[in-house]
Short mmCIF file of C-alpha atoms and ligand atoms in Angstrom, two decimals:
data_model
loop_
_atom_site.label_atom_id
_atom_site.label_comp_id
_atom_site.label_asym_id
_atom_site.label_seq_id
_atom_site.Cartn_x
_atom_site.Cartn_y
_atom_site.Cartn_z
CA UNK A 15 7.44 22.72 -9.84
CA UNK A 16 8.32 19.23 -8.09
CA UNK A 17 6.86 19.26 -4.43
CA UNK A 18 9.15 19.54 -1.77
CA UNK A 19 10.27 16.13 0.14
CA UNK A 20 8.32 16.97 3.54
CA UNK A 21 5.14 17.50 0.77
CA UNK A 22 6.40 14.13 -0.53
CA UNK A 23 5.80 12.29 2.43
CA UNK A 24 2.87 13.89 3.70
CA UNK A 25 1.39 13.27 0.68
CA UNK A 26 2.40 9.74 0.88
CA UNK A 27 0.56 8.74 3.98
CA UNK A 28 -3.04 11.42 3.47
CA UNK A 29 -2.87 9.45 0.16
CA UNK A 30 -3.03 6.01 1.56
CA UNK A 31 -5.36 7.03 4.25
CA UNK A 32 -7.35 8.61 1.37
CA UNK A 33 -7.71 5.86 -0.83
CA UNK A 34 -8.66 3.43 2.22
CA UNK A 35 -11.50 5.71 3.25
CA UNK A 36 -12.91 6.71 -0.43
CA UNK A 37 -12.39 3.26 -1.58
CA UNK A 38 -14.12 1.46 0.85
CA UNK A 39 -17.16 2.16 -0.21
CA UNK A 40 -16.78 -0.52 -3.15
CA UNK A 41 -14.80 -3.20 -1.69
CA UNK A 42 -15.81 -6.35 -2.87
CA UNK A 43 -17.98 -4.94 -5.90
CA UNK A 44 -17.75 -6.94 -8.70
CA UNK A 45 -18.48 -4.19 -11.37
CA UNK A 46 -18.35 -0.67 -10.56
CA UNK A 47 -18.95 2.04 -13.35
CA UNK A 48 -17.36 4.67 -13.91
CA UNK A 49 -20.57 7.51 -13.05
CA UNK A 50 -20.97 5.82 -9.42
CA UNK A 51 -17.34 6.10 -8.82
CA UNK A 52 -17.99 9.94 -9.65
CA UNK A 53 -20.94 10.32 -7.75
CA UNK A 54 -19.00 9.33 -4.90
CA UNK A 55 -16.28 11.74 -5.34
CA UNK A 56 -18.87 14.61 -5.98
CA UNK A 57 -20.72 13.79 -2.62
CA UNK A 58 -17.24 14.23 -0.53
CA UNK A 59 -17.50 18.01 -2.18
CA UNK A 60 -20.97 18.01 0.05
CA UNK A 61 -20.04 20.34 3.02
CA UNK A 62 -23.05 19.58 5.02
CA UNK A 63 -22.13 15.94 4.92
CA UNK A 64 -20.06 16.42 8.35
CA UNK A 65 -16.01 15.86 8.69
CA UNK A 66 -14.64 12.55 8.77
CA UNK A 67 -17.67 11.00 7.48
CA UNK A 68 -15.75 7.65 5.58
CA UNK A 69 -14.11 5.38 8.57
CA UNK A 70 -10.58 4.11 8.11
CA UNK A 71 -10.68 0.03 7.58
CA UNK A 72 -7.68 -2.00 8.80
CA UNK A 73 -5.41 -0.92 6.23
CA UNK A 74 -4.89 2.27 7.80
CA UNK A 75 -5.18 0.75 11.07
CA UNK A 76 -2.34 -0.87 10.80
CA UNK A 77 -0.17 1.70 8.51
CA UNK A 78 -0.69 3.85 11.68
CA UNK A 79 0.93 0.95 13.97
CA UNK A 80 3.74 0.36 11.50
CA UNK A 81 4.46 4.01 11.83
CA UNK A 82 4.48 4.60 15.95
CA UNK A 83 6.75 1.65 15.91
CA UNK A 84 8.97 3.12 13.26
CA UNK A 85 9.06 6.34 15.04
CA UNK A 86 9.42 4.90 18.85
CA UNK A 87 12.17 2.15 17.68
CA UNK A 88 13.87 2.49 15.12
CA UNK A 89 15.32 0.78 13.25
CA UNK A 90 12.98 -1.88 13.54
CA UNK A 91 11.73 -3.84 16.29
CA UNK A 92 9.63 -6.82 15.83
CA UNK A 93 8.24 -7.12 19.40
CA UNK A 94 6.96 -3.62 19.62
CA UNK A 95 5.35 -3.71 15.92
CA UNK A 96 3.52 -7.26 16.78
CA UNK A 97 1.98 -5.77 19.85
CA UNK A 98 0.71 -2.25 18.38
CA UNK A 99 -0.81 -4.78 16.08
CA UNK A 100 -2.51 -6.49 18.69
CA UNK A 101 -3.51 -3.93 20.92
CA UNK A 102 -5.25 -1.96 17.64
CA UNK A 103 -7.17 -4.85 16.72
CA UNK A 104 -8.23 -5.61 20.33
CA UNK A 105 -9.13 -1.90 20.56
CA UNK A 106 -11.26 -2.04 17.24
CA UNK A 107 -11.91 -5.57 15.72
CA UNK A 108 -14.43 -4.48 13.37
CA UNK A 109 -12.27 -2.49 10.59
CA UNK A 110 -13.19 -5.09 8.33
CA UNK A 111 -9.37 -7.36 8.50
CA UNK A 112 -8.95 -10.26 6.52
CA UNK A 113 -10.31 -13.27 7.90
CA UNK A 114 -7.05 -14.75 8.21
CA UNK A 115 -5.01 -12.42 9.67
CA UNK A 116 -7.47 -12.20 13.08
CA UNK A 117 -6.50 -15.63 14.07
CA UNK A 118 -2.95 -13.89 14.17
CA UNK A 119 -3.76 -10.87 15.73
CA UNK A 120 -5.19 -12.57 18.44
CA UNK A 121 -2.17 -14.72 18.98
CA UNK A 122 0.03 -11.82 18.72
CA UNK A 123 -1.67 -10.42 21.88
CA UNK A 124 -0.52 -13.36 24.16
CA UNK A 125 1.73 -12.37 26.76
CA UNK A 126 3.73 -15.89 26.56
CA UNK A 127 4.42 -15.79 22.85
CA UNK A 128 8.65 -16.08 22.74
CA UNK A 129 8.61 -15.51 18.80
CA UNK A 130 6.60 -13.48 17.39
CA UNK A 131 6.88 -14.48 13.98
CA UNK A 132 5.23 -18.23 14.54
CA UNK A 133 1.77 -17.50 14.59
CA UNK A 134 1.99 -16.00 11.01
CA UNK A 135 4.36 -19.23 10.09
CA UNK A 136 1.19 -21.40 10.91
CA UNK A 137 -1.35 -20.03 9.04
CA UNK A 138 -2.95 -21.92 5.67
CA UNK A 139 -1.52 -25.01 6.72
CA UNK A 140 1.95 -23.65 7.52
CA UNK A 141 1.91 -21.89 3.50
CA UNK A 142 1.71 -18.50 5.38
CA UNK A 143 -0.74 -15.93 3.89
CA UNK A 144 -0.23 -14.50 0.66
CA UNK A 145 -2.67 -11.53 1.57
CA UNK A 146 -2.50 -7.88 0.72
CA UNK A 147 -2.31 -6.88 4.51
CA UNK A 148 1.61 -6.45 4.59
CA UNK A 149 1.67 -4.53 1.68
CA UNK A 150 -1.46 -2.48 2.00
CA UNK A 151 0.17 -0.95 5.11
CA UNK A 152 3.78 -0.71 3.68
CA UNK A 153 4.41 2.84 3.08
CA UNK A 154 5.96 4.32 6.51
CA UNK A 155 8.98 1.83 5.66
CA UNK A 156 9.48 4.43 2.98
CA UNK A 157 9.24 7.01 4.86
CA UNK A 158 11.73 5.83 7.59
CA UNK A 159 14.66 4.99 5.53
CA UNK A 160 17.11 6.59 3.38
CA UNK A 161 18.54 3.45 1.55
CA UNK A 162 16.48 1.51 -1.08
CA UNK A 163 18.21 -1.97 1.12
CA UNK A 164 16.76 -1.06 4.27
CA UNK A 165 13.06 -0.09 2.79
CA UNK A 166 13.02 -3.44 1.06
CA UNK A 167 14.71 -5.28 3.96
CA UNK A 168 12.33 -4.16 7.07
CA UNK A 169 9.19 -3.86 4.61
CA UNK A 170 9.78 -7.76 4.41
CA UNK A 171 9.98 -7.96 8.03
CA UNK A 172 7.22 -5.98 9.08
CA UNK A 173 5.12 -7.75 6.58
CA UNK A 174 6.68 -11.10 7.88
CA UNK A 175 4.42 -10.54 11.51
CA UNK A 176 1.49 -11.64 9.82
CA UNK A 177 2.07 -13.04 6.01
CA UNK A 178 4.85 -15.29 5.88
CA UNK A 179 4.57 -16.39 2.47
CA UNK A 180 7.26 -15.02 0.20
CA UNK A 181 3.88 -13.61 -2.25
CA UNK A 182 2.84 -11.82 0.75
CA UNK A 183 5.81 -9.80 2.09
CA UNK A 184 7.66 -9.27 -1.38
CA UNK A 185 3.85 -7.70 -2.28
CA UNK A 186 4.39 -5.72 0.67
CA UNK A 187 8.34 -4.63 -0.35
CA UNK A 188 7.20 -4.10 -3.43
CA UNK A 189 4.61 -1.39 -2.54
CA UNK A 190 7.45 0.23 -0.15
CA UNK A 191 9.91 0.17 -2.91
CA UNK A 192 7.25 1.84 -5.29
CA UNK A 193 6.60 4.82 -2.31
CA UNK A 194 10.45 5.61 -2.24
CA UNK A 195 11.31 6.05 -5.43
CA UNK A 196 8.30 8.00 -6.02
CA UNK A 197 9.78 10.17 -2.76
CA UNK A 198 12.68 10.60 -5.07
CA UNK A 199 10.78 12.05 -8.26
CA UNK A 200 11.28 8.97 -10.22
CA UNK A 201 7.43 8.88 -11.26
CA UNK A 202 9.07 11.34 -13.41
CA UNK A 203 10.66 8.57 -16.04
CA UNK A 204 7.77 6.21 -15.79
CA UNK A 205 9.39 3.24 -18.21
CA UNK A 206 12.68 4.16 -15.50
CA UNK A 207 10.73 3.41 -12.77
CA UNK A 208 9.03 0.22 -13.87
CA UNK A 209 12.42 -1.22 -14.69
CA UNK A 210 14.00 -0.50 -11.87
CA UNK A 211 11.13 -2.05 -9.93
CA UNK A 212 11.43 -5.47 -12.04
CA UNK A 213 14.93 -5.56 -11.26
CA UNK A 214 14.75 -4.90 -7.88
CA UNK A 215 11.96 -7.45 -8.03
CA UNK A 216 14.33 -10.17 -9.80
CA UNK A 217 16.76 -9.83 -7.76
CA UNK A 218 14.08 -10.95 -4.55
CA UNK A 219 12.03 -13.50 -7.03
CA UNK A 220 15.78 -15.15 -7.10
CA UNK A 221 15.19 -16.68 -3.37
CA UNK A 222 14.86 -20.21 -3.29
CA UNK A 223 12.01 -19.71 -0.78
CA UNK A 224 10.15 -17.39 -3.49
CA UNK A 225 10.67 -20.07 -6.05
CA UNK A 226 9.47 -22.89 -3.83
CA UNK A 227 6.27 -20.89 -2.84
CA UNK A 228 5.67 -19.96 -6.73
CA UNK A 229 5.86 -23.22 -7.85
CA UNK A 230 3.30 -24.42 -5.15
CA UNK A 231 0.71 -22.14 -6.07
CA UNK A 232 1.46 -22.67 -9.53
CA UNK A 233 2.69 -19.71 -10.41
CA UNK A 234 5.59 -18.74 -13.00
CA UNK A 235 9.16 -18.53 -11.45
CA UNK A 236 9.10 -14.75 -11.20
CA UNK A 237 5.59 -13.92 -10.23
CA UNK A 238 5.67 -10.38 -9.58
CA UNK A 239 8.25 -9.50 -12.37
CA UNK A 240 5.97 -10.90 -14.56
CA UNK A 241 3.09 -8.87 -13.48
CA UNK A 242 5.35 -5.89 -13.75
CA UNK A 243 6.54 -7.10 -17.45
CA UNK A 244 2.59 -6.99 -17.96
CA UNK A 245 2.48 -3.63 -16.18
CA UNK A 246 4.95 -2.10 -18.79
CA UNK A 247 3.05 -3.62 -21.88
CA UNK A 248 -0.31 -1.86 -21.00
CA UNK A 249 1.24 0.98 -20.24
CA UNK A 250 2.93 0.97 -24.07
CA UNK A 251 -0.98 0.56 -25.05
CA UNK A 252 -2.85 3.47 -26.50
CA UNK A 253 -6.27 2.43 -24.91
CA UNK A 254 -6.75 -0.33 -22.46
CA UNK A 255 -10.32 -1.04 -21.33
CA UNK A 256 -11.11 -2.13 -17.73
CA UNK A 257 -11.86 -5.55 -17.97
CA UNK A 258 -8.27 -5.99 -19.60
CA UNK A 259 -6.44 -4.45 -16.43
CA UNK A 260 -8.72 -6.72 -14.13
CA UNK A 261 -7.60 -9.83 -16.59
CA UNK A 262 -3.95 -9.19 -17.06
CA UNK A 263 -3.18 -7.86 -13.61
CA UNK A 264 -6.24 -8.60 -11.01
CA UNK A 265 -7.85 -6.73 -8.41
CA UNK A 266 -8.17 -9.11 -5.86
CA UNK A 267 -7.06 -9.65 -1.97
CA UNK A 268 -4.10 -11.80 -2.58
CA UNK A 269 -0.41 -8.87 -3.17
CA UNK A 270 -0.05 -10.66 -6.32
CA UNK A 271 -3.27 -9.55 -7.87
CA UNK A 272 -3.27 -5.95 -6.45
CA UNK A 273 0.12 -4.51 -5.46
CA UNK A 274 1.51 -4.42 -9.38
CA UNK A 275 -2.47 -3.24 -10.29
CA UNK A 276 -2.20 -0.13 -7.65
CA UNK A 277 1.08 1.01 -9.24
CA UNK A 278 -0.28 0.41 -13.01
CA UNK A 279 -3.37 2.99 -11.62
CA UNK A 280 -0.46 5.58 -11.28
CA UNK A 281 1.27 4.90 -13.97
CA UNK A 282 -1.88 5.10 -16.39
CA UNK A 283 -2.95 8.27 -14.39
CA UNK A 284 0.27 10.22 -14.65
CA UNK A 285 -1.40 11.73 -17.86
CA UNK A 286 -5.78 12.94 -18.08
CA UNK A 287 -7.97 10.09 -19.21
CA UNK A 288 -10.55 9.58 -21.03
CA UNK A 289 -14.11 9.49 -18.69
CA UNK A 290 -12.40 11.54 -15.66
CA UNK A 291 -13.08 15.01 -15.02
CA UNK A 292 -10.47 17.64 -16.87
CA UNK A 293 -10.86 19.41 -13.42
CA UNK A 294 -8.95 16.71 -11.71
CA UNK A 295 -5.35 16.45 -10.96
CA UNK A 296 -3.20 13.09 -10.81
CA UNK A 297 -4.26 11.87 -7.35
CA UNK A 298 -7.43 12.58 -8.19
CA UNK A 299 -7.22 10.57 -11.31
CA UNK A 300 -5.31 7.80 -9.90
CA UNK A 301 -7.83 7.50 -6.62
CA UNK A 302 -10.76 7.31 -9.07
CA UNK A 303 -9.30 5.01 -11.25
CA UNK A 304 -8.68 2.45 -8.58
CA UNK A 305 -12.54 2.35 -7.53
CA UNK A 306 -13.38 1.83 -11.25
CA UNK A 307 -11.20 -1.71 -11.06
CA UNK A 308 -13.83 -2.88 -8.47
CA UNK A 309 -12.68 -5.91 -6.20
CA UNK A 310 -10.48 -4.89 -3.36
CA UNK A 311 -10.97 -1.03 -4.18
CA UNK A 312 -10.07 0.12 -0.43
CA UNK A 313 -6.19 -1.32 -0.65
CA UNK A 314 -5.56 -1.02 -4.33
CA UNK A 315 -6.85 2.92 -4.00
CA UNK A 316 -4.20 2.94 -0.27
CA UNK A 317 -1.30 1.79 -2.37
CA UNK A 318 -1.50 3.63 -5.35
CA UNK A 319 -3.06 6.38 -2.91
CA UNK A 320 0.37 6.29 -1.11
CA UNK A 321 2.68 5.94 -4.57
CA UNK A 322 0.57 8.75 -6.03
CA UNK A 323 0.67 11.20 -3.01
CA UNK A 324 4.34 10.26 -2.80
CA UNK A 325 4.50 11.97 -6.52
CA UNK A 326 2.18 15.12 -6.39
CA UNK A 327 2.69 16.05 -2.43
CA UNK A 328 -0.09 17.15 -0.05
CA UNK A 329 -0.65 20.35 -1.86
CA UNK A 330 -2.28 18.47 -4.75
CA UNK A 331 -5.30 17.05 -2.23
CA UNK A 332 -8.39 17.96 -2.15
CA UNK A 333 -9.54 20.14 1.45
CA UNK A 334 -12.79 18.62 0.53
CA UNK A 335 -11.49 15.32 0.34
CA UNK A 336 -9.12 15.33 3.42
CA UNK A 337 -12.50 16.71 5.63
CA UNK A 338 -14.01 13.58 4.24
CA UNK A 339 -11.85 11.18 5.59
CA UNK A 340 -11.18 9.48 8.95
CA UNK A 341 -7.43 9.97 10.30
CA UNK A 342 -6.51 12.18 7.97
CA UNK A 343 -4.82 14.58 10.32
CA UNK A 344 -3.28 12.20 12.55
CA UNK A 345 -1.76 10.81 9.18
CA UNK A 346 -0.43 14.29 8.44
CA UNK A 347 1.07 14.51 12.01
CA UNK A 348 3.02 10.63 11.71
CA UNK A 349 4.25 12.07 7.99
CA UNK A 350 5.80 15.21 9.43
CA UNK A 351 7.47 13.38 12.25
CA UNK A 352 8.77 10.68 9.88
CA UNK A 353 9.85 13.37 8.21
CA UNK A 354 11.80 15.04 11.04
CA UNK A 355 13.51 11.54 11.59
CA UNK A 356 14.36 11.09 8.62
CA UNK A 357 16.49 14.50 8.78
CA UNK A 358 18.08 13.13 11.16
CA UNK A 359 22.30 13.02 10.23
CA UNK A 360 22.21 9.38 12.05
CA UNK A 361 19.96 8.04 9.84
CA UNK A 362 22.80 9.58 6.79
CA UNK A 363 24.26 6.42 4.94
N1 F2R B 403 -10.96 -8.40 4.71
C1 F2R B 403 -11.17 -7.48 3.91
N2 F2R B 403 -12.30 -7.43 3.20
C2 F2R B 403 -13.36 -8.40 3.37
C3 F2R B 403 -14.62 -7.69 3.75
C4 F2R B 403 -14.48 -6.81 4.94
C5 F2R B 403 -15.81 -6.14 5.20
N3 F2R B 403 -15.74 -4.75 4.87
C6 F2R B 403 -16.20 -6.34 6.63
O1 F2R B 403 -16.07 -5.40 7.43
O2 F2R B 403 -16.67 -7.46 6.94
N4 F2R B 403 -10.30 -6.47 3.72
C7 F2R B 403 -9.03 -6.39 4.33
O3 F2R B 403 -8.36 -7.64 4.11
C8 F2R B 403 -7.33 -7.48 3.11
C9 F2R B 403 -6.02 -7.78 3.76
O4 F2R B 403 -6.09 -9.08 4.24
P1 F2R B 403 -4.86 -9.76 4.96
O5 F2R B 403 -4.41 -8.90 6.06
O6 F2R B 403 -3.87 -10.13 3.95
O7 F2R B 403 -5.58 -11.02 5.58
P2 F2R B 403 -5.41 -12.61 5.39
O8 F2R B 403 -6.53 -13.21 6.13
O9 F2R B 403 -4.04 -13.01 5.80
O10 F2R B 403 -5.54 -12.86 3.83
C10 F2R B 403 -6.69 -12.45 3.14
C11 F2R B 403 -7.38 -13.63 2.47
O11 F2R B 403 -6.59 -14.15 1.42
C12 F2R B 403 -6.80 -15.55 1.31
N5 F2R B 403 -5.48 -16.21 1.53
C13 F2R B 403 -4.33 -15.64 1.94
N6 F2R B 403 -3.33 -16.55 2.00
C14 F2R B 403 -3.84 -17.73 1.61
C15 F2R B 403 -3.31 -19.04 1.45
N7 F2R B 403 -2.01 -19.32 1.68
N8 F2R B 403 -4.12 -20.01 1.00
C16 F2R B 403 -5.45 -19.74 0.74
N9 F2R B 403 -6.02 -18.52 0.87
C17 F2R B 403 -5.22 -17.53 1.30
C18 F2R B 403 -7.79 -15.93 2.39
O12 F2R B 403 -9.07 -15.90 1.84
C19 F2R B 403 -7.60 -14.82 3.40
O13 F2R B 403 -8.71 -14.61 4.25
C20 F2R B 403 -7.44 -6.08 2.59
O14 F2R B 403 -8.25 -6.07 1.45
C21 F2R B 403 -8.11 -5.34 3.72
O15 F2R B 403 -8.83 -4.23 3.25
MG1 MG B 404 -9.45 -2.63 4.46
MG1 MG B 405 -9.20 -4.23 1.16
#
């Protein structure tokens, strides 16, 4: 039976917290096979290994400021998100964030600052960054609103605090998008739900701002859309090895080369695969998966950790895995009261 919608979103954000934790342990790793990624998993079945034992990184960090903020002021408050931001990275610097986005952070913190989307305006020369870190904590947006317009619209905003490159917070509505239509059961049609992603996706890639930053990094007019359009032609292909996903789609820091990768790792593990345990169910399949890609293995397992949860619901988590994992339960606890808000008849369209 399809999970419930409060399994749905709890799902959603254990998942993302999930994928951050398991899949730090590879970040960066150039080649990663397939019997390491399992020995990890196995190990997290170790009860005397103590609870909590794999620390959140910045990803979740940050998915857990985008959420208080959602939940304190909604509908969406720019000032209160920036300085969650800030105070979390004053309170722990060393979850590993991009080396970027600090210079941000720290401006972010400044009492003075009048508007709070500048200091992301002047990073790379004034190009903005076209990071992961706006999508990689994307998923409450999902979780906080019931039209498809508003997820896209304040994903891009939230994102816009720290990448202001249109690569960077598309990425980021991208990733929301993907979450709420997996909330909806759409994971169900998978060639559905890719093309209603690339339209949505066209429909953004239209901005003249989009096409200015494409064509200055050299990039074809519709960059995601044509990731996507790359997404759907592995995903018509029988077999496809590794080191073809990593070519065609990337696994790399920048949203471009990892947000269309996470949601190709769910859509390739809606169904068992070949070198992955029978034993394991689709979050499983789809957490593994991601490690396998190497390269920036804690977001790309958070996104498609979120997407994937989004589909299965909590129920379809490993205990084992959730005792593993830092902020698992605090997760749990922002998912139910998203979920409560989002009950809410003033939040009806
Ligand atoms: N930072 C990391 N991993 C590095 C190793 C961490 C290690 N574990 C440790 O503890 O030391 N991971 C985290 O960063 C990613 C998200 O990054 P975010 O928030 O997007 O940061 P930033 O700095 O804005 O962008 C990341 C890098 O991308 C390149 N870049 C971005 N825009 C650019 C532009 N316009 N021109 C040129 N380069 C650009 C830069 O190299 C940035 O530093 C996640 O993986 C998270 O897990
Ligand atoms: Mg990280
Ligand atoms: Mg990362």
């Amino acid at each position: 039976a399809a999970p419930v919608m409060l399994s749905r979103f709890r799902g959603a954000l254990v998942g993302s917290v999930l994928g951050d934790c398991i899949g730090g342990e590879f970040e960066g790793a150039v080649d990663v096979p397939l019997d390491r990624v399992l020995q990890h998993l196995s190990a997290l079945e170790d009860e005397t290994r103590g609870d909590g034992i794999l620390q959140y990184s910045d990803d979740t960090a940050m998915m857990r400021c985008v959420s208080d903020s959602l939940l304190t002021r909604m509908p969406f408050d720019e000032r209160d998100m920036a300085r969650r931001f800030a105070k979390e990275y004053n309170l722990a610097p060393g979850r590993g964030y991009g080396s970027g986005v600090i210079q941000v952070l720290r401006k972010l913190a400044s009492p003075h600052l009048k508007d709070v989307f500048q200091p992301a305006q002047a990073q790379f020369g004034g190009r903005g960054s076209f990071g992961n870190g706006g999508a990689m904590r994307a998923a409450p947006f999902a979780l906080a609103y019931k039209s498809q317009a508003d997820v896209c619209r304040y994903s891009r905003l939230g994102a816009m605090l720290t990448h202001s490159c249109s690569l960077g917070y598309n990425g980021a509505a991208l990733q929301a998008l993907a979450v709420h239509l997996s909330l909806q059961g759409a994971l169900a049609l998978p060639k559905e739900f890719i093309n209603k992603l690339i339209s949505e996706m066209e429909e953004m890639e239209k901005d003249e701002t989009a096409q200015l930053d494409a064509k200055a990094l050299n990039l074809s007019d519709f960059p995601y859309c044509s990731r996507l359009h790359r997404v759907k032609e592995l995903m018509d292909r029988n077999s496809v090895s590794i080191e073809e996903v990593i070519s065609e789609l990337g696994n790399g820091i920048a949203a471009l080369q990892s947000v269309p990768t996470a949601i190709f790792c769910v859509l390739h593990c809606l169904e068992p695969r070949d070198g992955l345990p029978e034993r394991f169910g689709g979050l499983e399949r789809t957490i593994a998966y991601s490690l396998a890609l190497g390269g920036d293995t804690d977001t790309i397992a958070c996104m498609a950790g979120a997407i994937a949860g989004a589909h299965y619901g909590i129920d379809s988590i490993p205990q084992s895995w959730q005792k593993s994992c830092e902020g698992v339960e605090e997760a749990d606890d922002l998912a139910r009261r998203l979920y409560d808000l989002y009950c809410l008849p003033q939040f009806e369209e």
